[in-house]
Coordinates of C-alpha atoms in Angstrom, one line a residue:
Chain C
X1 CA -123.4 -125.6 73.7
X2 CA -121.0 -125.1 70.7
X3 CA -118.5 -128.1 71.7
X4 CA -121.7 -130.6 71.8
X5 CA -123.2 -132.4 69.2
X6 CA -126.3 -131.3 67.5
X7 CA -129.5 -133.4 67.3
X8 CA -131.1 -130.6 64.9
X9 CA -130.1 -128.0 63.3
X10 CA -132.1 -125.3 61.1
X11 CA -130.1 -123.9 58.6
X12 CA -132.5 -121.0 56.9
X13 CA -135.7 -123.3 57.4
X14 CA -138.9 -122.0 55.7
X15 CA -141.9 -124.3 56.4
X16 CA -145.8 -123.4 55.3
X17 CA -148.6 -123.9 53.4
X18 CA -149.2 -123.0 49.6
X19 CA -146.2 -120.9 49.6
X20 CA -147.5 -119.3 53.0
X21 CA -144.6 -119.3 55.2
X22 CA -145.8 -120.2 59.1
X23 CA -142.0 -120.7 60.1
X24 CA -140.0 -117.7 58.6
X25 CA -136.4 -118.4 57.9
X26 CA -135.6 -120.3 61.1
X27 CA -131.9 -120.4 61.8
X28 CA -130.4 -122.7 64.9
X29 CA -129.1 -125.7 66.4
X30 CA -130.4 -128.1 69.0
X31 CA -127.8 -129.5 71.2
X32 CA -127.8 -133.4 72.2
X33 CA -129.8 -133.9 75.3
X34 CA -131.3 -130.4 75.4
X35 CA -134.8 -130.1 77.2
X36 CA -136.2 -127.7 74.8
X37 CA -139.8 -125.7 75.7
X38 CA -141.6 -124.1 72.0
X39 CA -143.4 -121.6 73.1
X40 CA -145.3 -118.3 71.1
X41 CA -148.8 -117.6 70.7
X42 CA -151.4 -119.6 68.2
X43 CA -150.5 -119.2 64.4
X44 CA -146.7 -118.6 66.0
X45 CA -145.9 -122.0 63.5
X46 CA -145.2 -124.0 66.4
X47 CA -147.0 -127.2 65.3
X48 CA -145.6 -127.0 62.0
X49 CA -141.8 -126.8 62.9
X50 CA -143.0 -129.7 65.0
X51 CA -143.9 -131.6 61.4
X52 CA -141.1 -130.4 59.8
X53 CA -139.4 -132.2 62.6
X54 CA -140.5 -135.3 62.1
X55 CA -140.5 -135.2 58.2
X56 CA -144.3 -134.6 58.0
X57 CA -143.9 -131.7 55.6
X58 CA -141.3 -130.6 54.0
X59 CA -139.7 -127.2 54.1
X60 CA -140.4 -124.6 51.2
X61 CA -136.7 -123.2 51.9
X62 CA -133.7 -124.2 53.2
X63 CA -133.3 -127.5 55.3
X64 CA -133.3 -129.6 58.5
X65 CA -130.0 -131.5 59.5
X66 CA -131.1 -134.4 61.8
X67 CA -127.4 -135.4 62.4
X68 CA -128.0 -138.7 59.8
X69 CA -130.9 -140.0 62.0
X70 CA -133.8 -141.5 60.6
X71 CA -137.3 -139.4 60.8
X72 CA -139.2 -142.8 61.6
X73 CA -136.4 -142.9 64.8
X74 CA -138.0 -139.8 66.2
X75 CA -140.8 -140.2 68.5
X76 CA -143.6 -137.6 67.8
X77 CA -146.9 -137.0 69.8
X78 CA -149.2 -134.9 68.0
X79 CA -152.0 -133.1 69.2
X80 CA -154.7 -135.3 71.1
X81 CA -157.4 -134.3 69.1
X82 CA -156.1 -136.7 66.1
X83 CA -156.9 -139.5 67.3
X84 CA -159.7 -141.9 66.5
X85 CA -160.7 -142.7 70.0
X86 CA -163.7 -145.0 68.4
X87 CA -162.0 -147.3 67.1
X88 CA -162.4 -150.7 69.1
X89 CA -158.7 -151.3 70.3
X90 CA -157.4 -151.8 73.9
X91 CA -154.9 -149.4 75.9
X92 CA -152.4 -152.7 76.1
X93 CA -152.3 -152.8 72.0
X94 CA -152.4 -149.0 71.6
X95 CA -149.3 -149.0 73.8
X96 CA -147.5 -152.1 71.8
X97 CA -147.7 -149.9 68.8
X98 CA -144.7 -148.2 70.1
X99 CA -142.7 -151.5 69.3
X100 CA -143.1 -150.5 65.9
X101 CA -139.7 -150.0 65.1
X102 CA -138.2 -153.4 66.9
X103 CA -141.4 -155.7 66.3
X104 CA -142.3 -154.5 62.6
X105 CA -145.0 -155.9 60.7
X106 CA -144.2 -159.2 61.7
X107 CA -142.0 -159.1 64.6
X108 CA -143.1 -161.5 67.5
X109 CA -143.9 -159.7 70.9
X110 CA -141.9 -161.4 73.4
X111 CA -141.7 -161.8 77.1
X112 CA -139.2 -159.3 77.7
X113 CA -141.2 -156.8 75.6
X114 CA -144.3 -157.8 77.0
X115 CA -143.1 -157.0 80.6
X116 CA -141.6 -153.5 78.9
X117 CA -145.0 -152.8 77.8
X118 CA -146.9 -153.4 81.4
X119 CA -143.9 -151.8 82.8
X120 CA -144.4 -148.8 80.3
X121 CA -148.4 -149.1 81.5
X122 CA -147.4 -148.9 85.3
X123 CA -145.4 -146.0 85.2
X124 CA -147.5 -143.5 83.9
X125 CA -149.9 -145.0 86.2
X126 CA -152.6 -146.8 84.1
X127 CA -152.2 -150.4 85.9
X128 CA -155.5 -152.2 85.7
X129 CA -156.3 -150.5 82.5
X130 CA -154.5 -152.6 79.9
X131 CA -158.2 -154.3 78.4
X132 CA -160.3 -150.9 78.5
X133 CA -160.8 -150.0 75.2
X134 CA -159.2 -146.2 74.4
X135 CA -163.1 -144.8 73.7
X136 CA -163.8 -145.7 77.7
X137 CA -160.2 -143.4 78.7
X138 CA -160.7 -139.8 80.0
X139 CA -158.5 -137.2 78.2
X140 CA -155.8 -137.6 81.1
X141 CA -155.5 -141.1 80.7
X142 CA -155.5 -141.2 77.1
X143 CA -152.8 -138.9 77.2
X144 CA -151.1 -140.9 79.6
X145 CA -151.4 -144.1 77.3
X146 CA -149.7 -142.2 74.6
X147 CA -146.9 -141.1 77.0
X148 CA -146.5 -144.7 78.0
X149 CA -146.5 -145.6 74.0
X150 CA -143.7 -142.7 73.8
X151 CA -141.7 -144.8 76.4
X152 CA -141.7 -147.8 74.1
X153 CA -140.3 -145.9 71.3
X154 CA -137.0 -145.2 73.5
X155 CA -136.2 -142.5 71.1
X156 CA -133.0 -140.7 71.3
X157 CA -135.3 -137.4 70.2
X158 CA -138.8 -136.6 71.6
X159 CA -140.9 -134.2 70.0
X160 CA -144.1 -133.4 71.8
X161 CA -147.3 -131.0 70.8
X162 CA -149.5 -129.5 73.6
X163 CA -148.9 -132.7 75.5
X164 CA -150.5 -131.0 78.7
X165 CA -153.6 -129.3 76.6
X166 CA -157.0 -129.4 78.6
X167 CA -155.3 -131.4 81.4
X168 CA -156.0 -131.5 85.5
X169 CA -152.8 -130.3 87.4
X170 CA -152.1 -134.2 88.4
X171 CA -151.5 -135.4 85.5
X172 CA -149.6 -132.4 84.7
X173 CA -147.1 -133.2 87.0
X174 CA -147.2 -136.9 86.6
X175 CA -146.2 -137.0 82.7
X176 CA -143.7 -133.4 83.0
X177 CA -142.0 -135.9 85.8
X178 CA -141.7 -137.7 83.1
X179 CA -140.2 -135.4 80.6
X180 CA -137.6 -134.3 83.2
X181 CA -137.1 -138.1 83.3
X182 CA -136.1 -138.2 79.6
X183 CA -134.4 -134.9 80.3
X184 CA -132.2 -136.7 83.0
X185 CA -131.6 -139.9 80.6
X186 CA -130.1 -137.6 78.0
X187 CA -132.4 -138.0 75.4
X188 CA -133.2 -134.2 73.0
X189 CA -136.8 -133.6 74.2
X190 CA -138.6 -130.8 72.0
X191 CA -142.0 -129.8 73.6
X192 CA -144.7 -127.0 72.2
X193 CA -146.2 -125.5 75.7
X194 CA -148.4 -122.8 76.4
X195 CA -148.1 -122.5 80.4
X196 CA -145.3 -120.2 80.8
X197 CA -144.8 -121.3 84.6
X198 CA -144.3 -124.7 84.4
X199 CA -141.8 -123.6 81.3
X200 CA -139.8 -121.8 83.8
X201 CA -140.5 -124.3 86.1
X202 CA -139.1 -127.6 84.3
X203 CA -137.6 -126.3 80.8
X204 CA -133.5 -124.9 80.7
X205 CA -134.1 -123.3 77.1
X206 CA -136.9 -122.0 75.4
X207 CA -137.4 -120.7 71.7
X208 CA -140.3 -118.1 71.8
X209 CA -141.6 -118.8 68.2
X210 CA -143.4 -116.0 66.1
X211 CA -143.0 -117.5 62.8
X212 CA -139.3 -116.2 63.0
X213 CA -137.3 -116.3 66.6
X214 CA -138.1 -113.7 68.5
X215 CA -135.6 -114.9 71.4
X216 CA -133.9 -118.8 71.9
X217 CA -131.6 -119.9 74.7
X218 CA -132.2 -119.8 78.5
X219 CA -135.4 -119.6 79.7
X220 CA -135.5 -116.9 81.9
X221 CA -133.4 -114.7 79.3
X222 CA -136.2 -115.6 76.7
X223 CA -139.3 -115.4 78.9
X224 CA -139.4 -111.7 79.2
X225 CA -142.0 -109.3 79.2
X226 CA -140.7 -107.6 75.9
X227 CA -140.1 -110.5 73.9
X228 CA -143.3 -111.6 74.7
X229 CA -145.1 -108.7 73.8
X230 CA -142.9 -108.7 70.7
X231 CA -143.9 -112.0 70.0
X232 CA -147.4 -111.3 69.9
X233 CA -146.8 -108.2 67.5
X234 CA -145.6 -110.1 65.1
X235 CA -148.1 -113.1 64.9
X236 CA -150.5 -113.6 62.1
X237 CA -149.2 -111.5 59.4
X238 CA -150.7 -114.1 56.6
X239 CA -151.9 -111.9 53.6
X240 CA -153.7 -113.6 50.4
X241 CA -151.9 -111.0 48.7
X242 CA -148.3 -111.5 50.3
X243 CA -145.7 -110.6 47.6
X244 CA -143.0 -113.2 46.9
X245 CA -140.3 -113.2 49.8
X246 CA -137.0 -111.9 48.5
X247 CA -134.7 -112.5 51.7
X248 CA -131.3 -113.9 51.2
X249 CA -131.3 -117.6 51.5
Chain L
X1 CA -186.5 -180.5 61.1
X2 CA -183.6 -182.5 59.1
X3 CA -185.8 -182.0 56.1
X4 CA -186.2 -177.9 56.5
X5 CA -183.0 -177.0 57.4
X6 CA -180.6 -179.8 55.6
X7 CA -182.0 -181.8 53.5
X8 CA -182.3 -178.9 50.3
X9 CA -178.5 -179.3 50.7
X10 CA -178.1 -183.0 51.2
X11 CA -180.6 -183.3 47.8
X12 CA -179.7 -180.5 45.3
X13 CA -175.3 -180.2 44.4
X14 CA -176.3 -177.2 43.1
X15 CA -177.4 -176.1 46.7
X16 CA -174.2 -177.4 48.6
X17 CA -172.1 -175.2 45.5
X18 CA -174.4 -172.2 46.6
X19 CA -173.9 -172.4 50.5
X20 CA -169.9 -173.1 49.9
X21 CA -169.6 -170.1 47.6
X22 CA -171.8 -167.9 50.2
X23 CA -169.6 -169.2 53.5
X24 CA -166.4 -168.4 51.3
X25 CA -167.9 -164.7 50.9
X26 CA -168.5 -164.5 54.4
X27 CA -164.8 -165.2 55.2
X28 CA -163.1 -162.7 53.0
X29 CA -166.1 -160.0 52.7
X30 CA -166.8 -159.6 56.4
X31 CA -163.5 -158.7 57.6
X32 CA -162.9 -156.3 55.1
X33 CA -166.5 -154.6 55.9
X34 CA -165.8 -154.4 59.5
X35 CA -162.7 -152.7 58.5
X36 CA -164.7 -150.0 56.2
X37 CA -167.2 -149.5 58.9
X38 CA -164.4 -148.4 61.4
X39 CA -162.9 -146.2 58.9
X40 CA -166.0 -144.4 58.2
X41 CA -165.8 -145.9 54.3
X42 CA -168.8 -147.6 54.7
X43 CA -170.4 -145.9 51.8
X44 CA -167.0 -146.1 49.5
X45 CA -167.9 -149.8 49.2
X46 CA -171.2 -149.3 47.9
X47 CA -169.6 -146.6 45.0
X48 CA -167.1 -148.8 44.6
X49 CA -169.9 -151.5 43.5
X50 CA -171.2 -149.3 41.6
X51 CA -167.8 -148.7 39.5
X52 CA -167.2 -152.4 39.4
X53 CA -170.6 -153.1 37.3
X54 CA -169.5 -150.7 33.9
X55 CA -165.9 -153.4 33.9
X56 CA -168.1 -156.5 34.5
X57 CA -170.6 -155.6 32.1
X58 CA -167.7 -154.3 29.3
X59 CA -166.8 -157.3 29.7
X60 CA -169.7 -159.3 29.0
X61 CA -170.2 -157.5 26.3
X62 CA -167.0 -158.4 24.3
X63 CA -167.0 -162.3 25.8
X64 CA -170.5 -163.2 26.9
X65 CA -171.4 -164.9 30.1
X66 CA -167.5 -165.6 30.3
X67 CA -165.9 -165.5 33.9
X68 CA -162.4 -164.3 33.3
X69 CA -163.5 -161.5 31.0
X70 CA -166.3 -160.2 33.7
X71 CA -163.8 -160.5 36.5
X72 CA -161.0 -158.6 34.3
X73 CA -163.0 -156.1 33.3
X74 CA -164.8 -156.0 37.1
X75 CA -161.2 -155.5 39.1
X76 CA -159.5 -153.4 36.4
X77 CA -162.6 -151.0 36.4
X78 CA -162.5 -151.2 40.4
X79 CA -159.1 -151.0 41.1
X80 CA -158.8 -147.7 38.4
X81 CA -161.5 -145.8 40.5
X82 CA -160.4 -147.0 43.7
X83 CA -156.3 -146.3 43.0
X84 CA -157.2 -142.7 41.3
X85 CA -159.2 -141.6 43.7
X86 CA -156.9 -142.6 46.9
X87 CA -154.2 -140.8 44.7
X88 CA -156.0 -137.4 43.8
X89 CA -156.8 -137.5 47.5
X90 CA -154.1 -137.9 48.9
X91 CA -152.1 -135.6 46.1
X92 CA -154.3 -133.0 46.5
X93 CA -156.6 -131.0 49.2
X94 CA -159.5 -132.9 47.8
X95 CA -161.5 -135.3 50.5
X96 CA -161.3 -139.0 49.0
X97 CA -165.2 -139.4 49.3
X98 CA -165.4 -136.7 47.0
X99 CA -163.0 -137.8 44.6
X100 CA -164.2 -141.6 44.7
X101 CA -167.6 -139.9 43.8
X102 CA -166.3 -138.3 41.1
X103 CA -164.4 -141.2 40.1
X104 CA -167.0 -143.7 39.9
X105 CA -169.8 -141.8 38.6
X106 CA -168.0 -141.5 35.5
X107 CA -167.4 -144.7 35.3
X108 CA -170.8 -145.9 35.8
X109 CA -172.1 -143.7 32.9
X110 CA -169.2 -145.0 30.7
X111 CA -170.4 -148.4 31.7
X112 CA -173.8 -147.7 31.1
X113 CA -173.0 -146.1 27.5
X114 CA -171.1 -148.7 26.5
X115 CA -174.4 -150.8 27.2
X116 CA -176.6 -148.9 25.3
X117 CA -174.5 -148.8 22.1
X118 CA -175.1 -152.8 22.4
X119 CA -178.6 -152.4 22.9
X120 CA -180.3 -154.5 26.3
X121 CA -180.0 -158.1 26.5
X122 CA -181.3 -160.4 29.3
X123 CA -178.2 -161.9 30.5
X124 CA -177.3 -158.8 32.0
X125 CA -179.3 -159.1 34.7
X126 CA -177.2 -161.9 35.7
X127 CA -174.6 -159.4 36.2
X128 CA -176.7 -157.3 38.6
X129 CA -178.2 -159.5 40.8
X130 CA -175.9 -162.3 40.4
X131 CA -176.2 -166.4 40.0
X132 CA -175.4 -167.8 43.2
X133 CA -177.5 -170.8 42.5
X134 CA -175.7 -172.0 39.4
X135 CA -171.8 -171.2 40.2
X136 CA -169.9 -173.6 38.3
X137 CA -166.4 -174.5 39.5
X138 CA -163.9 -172.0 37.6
X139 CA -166.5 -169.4 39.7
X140 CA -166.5 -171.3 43.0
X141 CA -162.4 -171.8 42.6
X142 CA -162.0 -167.8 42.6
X143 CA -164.6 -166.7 45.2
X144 CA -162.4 -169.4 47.5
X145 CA -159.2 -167.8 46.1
X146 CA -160.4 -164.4 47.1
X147 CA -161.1 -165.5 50.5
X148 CA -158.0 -167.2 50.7
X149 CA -155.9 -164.0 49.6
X150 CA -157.7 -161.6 51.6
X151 CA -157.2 -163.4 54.8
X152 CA -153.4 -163.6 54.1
X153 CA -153.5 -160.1 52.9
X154 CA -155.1 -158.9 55.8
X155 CA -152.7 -160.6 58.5
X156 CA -150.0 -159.2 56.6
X157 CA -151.1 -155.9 56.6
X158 CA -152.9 -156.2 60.2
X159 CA -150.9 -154.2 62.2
X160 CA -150.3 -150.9 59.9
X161 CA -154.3 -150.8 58.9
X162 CA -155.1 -151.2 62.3
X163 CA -152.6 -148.4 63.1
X164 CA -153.7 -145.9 60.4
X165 CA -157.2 -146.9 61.6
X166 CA -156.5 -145.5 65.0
X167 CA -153.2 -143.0 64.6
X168 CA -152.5 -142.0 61.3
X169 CA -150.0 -139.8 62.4
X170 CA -148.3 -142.4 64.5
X171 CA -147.8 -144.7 61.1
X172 CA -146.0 -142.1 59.3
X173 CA -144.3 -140.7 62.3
X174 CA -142.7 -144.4 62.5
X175 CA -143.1 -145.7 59.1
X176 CA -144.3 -145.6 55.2
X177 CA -146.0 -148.0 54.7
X178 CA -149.3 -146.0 55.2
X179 CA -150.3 -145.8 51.6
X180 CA -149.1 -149.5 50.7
X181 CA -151.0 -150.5 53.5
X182 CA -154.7 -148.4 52.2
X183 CA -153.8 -149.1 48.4
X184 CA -153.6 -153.4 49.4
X185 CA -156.5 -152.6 51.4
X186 CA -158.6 -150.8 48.4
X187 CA -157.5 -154.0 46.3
X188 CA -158.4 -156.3 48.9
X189 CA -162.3 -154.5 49.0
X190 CA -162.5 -154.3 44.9
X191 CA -161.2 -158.0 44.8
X192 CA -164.2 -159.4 47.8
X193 CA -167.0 -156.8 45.5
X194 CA -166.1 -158.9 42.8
X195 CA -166.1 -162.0 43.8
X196 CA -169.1 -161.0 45.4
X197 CA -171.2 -159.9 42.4
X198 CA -170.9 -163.3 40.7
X199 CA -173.1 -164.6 43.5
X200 CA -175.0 -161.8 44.8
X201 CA -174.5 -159.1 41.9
X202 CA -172.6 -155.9 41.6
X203 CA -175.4 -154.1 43.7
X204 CA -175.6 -156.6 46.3
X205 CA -172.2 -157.9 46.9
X206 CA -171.7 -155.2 48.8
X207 CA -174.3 -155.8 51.7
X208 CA -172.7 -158.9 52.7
X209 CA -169.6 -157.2 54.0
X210 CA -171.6 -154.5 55.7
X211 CA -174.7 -155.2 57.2
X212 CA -172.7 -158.3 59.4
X213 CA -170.0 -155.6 60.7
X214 CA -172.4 -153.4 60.9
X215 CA -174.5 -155.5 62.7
X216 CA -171.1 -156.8 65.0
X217 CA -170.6 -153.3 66.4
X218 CA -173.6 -153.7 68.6
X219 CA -172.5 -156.8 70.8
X220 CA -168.6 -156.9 71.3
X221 CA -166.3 -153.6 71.4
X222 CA -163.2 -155.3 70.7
X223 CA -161.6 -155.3 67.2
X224 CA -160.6 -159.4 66.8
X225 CA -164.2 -160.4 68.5
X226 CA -165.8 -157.7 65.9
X227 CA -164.7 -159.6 63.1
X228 CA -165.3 -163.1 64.3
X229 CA -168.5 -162.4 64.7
X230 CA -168.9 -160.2 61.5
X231 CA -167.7 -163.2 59.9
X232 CA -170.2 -166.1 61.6
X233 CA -173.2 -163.4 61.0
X234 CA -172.6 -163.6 57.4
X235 CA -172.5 -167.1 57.1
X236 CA -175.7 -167.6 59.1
X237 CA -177.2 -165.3 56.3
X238 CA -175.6 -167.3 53.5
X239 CA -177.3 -170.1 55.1
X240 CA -180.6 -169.2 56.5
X241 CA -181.2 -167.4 53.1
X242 CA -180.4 -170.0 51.1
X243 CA -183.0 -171.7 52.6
X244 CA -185.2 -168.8 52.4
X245 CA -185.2 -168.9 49.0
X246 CA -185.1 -172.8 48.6
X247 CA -188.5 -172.9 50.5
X248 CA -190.3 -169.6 49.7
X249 CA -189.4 -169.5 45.4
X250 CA -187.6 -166.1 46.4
X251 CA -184.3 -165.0 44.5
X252 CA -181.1 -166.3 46.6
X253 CA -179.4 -163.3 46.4
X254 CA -181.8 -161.0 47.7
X255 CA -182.4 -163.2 50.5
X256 CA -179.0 -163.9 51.1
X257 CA -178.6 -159.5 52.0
X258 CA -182.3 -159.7 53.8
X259 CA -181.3 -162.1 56.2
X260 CA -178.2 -160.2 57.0
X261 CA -180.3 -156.7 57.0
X262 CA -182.9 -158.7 59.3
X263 CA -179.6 -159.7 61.8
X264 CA -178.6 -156.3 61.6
X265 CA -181.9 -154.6 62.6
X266 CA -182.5 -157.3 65.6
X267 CA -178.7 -155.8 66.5
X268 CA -179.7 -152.3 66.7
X269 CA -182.7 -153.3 68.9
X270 CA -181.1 -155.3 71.3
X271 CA -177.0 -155.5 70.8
X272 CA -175.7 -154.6 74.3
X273 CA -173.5 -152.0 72.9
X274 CA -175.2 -148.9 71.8
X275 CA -178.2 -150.8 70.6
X276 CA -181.8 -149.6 71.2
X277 CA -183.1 -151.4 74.3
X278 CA -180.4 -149.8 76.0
X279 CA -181.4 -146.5 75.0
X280 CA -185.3 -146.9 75.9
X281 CA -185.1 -149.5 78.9
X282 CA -181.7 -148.3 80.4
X283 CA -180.4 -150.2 83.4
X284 CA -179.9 -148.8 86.9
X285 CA -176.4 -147.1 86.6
X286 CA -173.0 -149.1 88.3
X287 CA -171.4 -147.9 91.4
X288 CA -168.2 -146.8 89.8

């Protein structure tokens, strides 16, 4: 790991809210191409290393080295339930949007990216789809429109939140294919999961998350019974009261 | 037939100046309140009205019946509320509905002070329910100019407010231009009120950019189809209450928004999408 180049690296990163700390001094580095599995139990500050990520908010302490790329080059799939599926808009534009970076606010949508965008439709299996509006989609499908989106953004780093949340076992393996896809192309993937199997299953490394890091490297070597009982020890600590943290920066 | 439905236009110039100032509303107003419906901001456009009439009437005040001063004072008092409340909103934890609330409540009772001191006068009135049967041409020149602008605006900005519409996350995952994109959009709705209230009135110039989106949501489901229609519904209501009004003695401005509120209820009962009929005469389900 140490002669590869880093896509991330956490040097002393504090994240929160009002001066509540969710991620607690997180140091650590994220090798290129790394197929990384988030995992810890709710309140463990998973989502919100995921924002810091992406540059969505920005750390109380310390910093986030992105190895001089842009945040608007990393592609980032919230959590589903963001979405505004009532709003009048067809799978085929919803999927465009990932353009965004090559078409702009003007850019024309060519042939060539108008085949990338049915071929981004067809693999995750939506064919015949493309004019449905997204308030007609079931949960899988719409989460499979916003993997084929994710395609489009050809991002060199993939951050991913809960992607397989409320989810049949089909399309769990259909858009985790995926992922390993990514995995196999060499592009960083950095997912938040709460299935422990199929993070053993499909994910090399693992951070267990509990606003510090209780364990990070191989997955098995993380995934133990221990560490996980540790990790859920040392969740939700938030006090209204919390004294000022003093730790060395 | 020629003589009920074209002739009051063929006869009267002021009638033709009425009808071109009421289709010009409908191009740059609907769009804009088909946009505010999908964003759940329905409302802000009526309190936004609401903060436009203190400016307009300030402006009166200090220069009479006198278009530029109303329209200074009218965007200047909108774009304040609108561009302070979108920034406490987004600066803060504070929802923007309750901000613009706060926002334009005190600017209505500023307005409305600032009235009193001056005691009442009649021409106000003109200010509230508008003139749309005598707009002279410096009035009709900048209703068509704020037609103009807000459809250029509105391509340019398309495919951000479309995307914060849907995926606000998304935008500022990929991009910043979230809050240029809602701050041109605010502009773009203070800009249509007031060119609005110079025909309808700060009260009503809001209706004819909701009721027709409002009313479009219950017969297509797509967004460009939404506003196309938005768009022709308004300008039947231009028309067929101009007409109203020629015939029946009524105020055109009122009759301009009841038209469009009579469209609108004959949507709810019978628009294909969600509408009424639907609901109490539903149709054998599909196979699959």
């Amino acid at each position: 790991m140490t002669a590869m180049t880093a896509a991330l690296e956490f040097k002393n990163l504090t994240l929160g809210y009002d001066r509540h700390p969710a991620v607690h001094h997180l140091n650590g580095k994220v090798a290129e191409g790394t197929l990384l599995a988030v995992v810890g139990p709710n309140g463990a500050g998973k989502s919100t290393l995921l924002k810091g990520i992406v540059g969505a908010l920005d750390p109380l302490e310390g910093e986030i080295d992105r190895n001089g790329e842009k945040r608007e080059a990393i592609a980032y799939l919230p959590q589903l339930a963001e979405i505004d599926r009532s709003f009048p808009i067809s799978v085929y534009d919803l999927v465009a949007m990932g353009l965004w970076r090559r078409a702009g606010l003007f850019g024309g949508i060519g042939r060539a990216q108008k085949e990338s965008i049915e071929q981004a439709i067809s693999v995750v299996g939506l064919d015949g789809f493309e004019a449905r509006t997204i308030g007609t989609l079931s949960g899988g499908q719409m989460q499979r429109a916003l993997f084929a989106r994710l395609l489009l953004q050809d991002a060199r780093l993939i951050v991913l939140d809960e992607p397989f949340a409320a989810l049949d076992q089909n399309t769990i393996g259909d858009l985790s294919e995926l992922i390993t896809h990514w995995h196999g192309e060499g592009r960083t993937v950095i997912t938040v999961l709460h299935d422990l199997e199929l993070v053993r299953k499909r994910f090399p490394e693992t951070l267990l998350l509990a606003r510090e890091a209780v364990a990070w490297g191989k997955t098995p070597e993380v995934l133990t019974a221990d560490n996980l009982a540790k990790a859920r020890k040392m969740c939700e600590v938030f006090h209204p009261d919390a004294p000022v943290c003093e730790a060395a920066a | 037939m020629y003589d009920y439905l074209i002739s009051p236009f063929a006869e009267f110039e002021f009638m033709r100046r009425a009808l071109a100032g009421a289709l010009a509303l409908a191009l740059g107003g609907a769009p804009v309140g088909v946009f505010l419906m999908l964003r759940r901001m329905s409302l802000t456009g009526d309190a936004m009205a609401h903060a436009i009439l203190p400016g307009a009437a300030v402006g009166f005040l200090f220069a009479g019946l006198n278009l530029f001063a109303m329209t200074a004072g009218g965007i200047a008092a909108g774009v304040t509320v609108a561009v302070g409340a979108g920034l406490i909103a987004r600066s803060t934890g504070m929802k923007e509905d309750a901000s613009l609330a706060a926002f334009y409540l005190v600017s209505l009772a500023l307005g409305v002070l600032i009235v009193s001191l001056r005691g009442s006068n009649i021409d106000l009135l003109h200010v509230l329910f508008g003139t749309v049967l005598a707009l002279d041409d410096a009035t009709l020149l900048l209703i068509a100019a704020i037609a103009t602008v807000s459809l250029f605006s509105l391509a340019v900005i398309w495919r951000p407010l479309v995307l914060e519409c849907v995926d606000p996350n998304f935008l500022r995952s990929v991009s910043r231009s979230g809050a240029p994109t809602h701050l041109v959009f605010l502009a773009l709705m203070v800009l249509n009120l007031v060119g609005g209230f110079h025909a309808l009135g700060t009260l009503l110039a809001v209706g004819i950019m909701m009721l027709p989106a409002a009313a479009a949501r219950f017969w297509v489901k797509e967004l460009t189809a939404m506003i196309v229609l938005a768009i022709g519904l308004a300008m039947i209501s231009g028309y067929l209450g101009l007409l109203l009004s020629y015939h029946s003695g009524a105020a055109a401005g009122p009759a301009i928004i009841l038209v469009a509120g009579i469209l609108y209820a004959g949507s709810v009962l019978l628009g294909p999408v969600g509408g009424l009929k639907r609901h109490f005469v539903p149709a054998r389900h599909l196979e699959a």
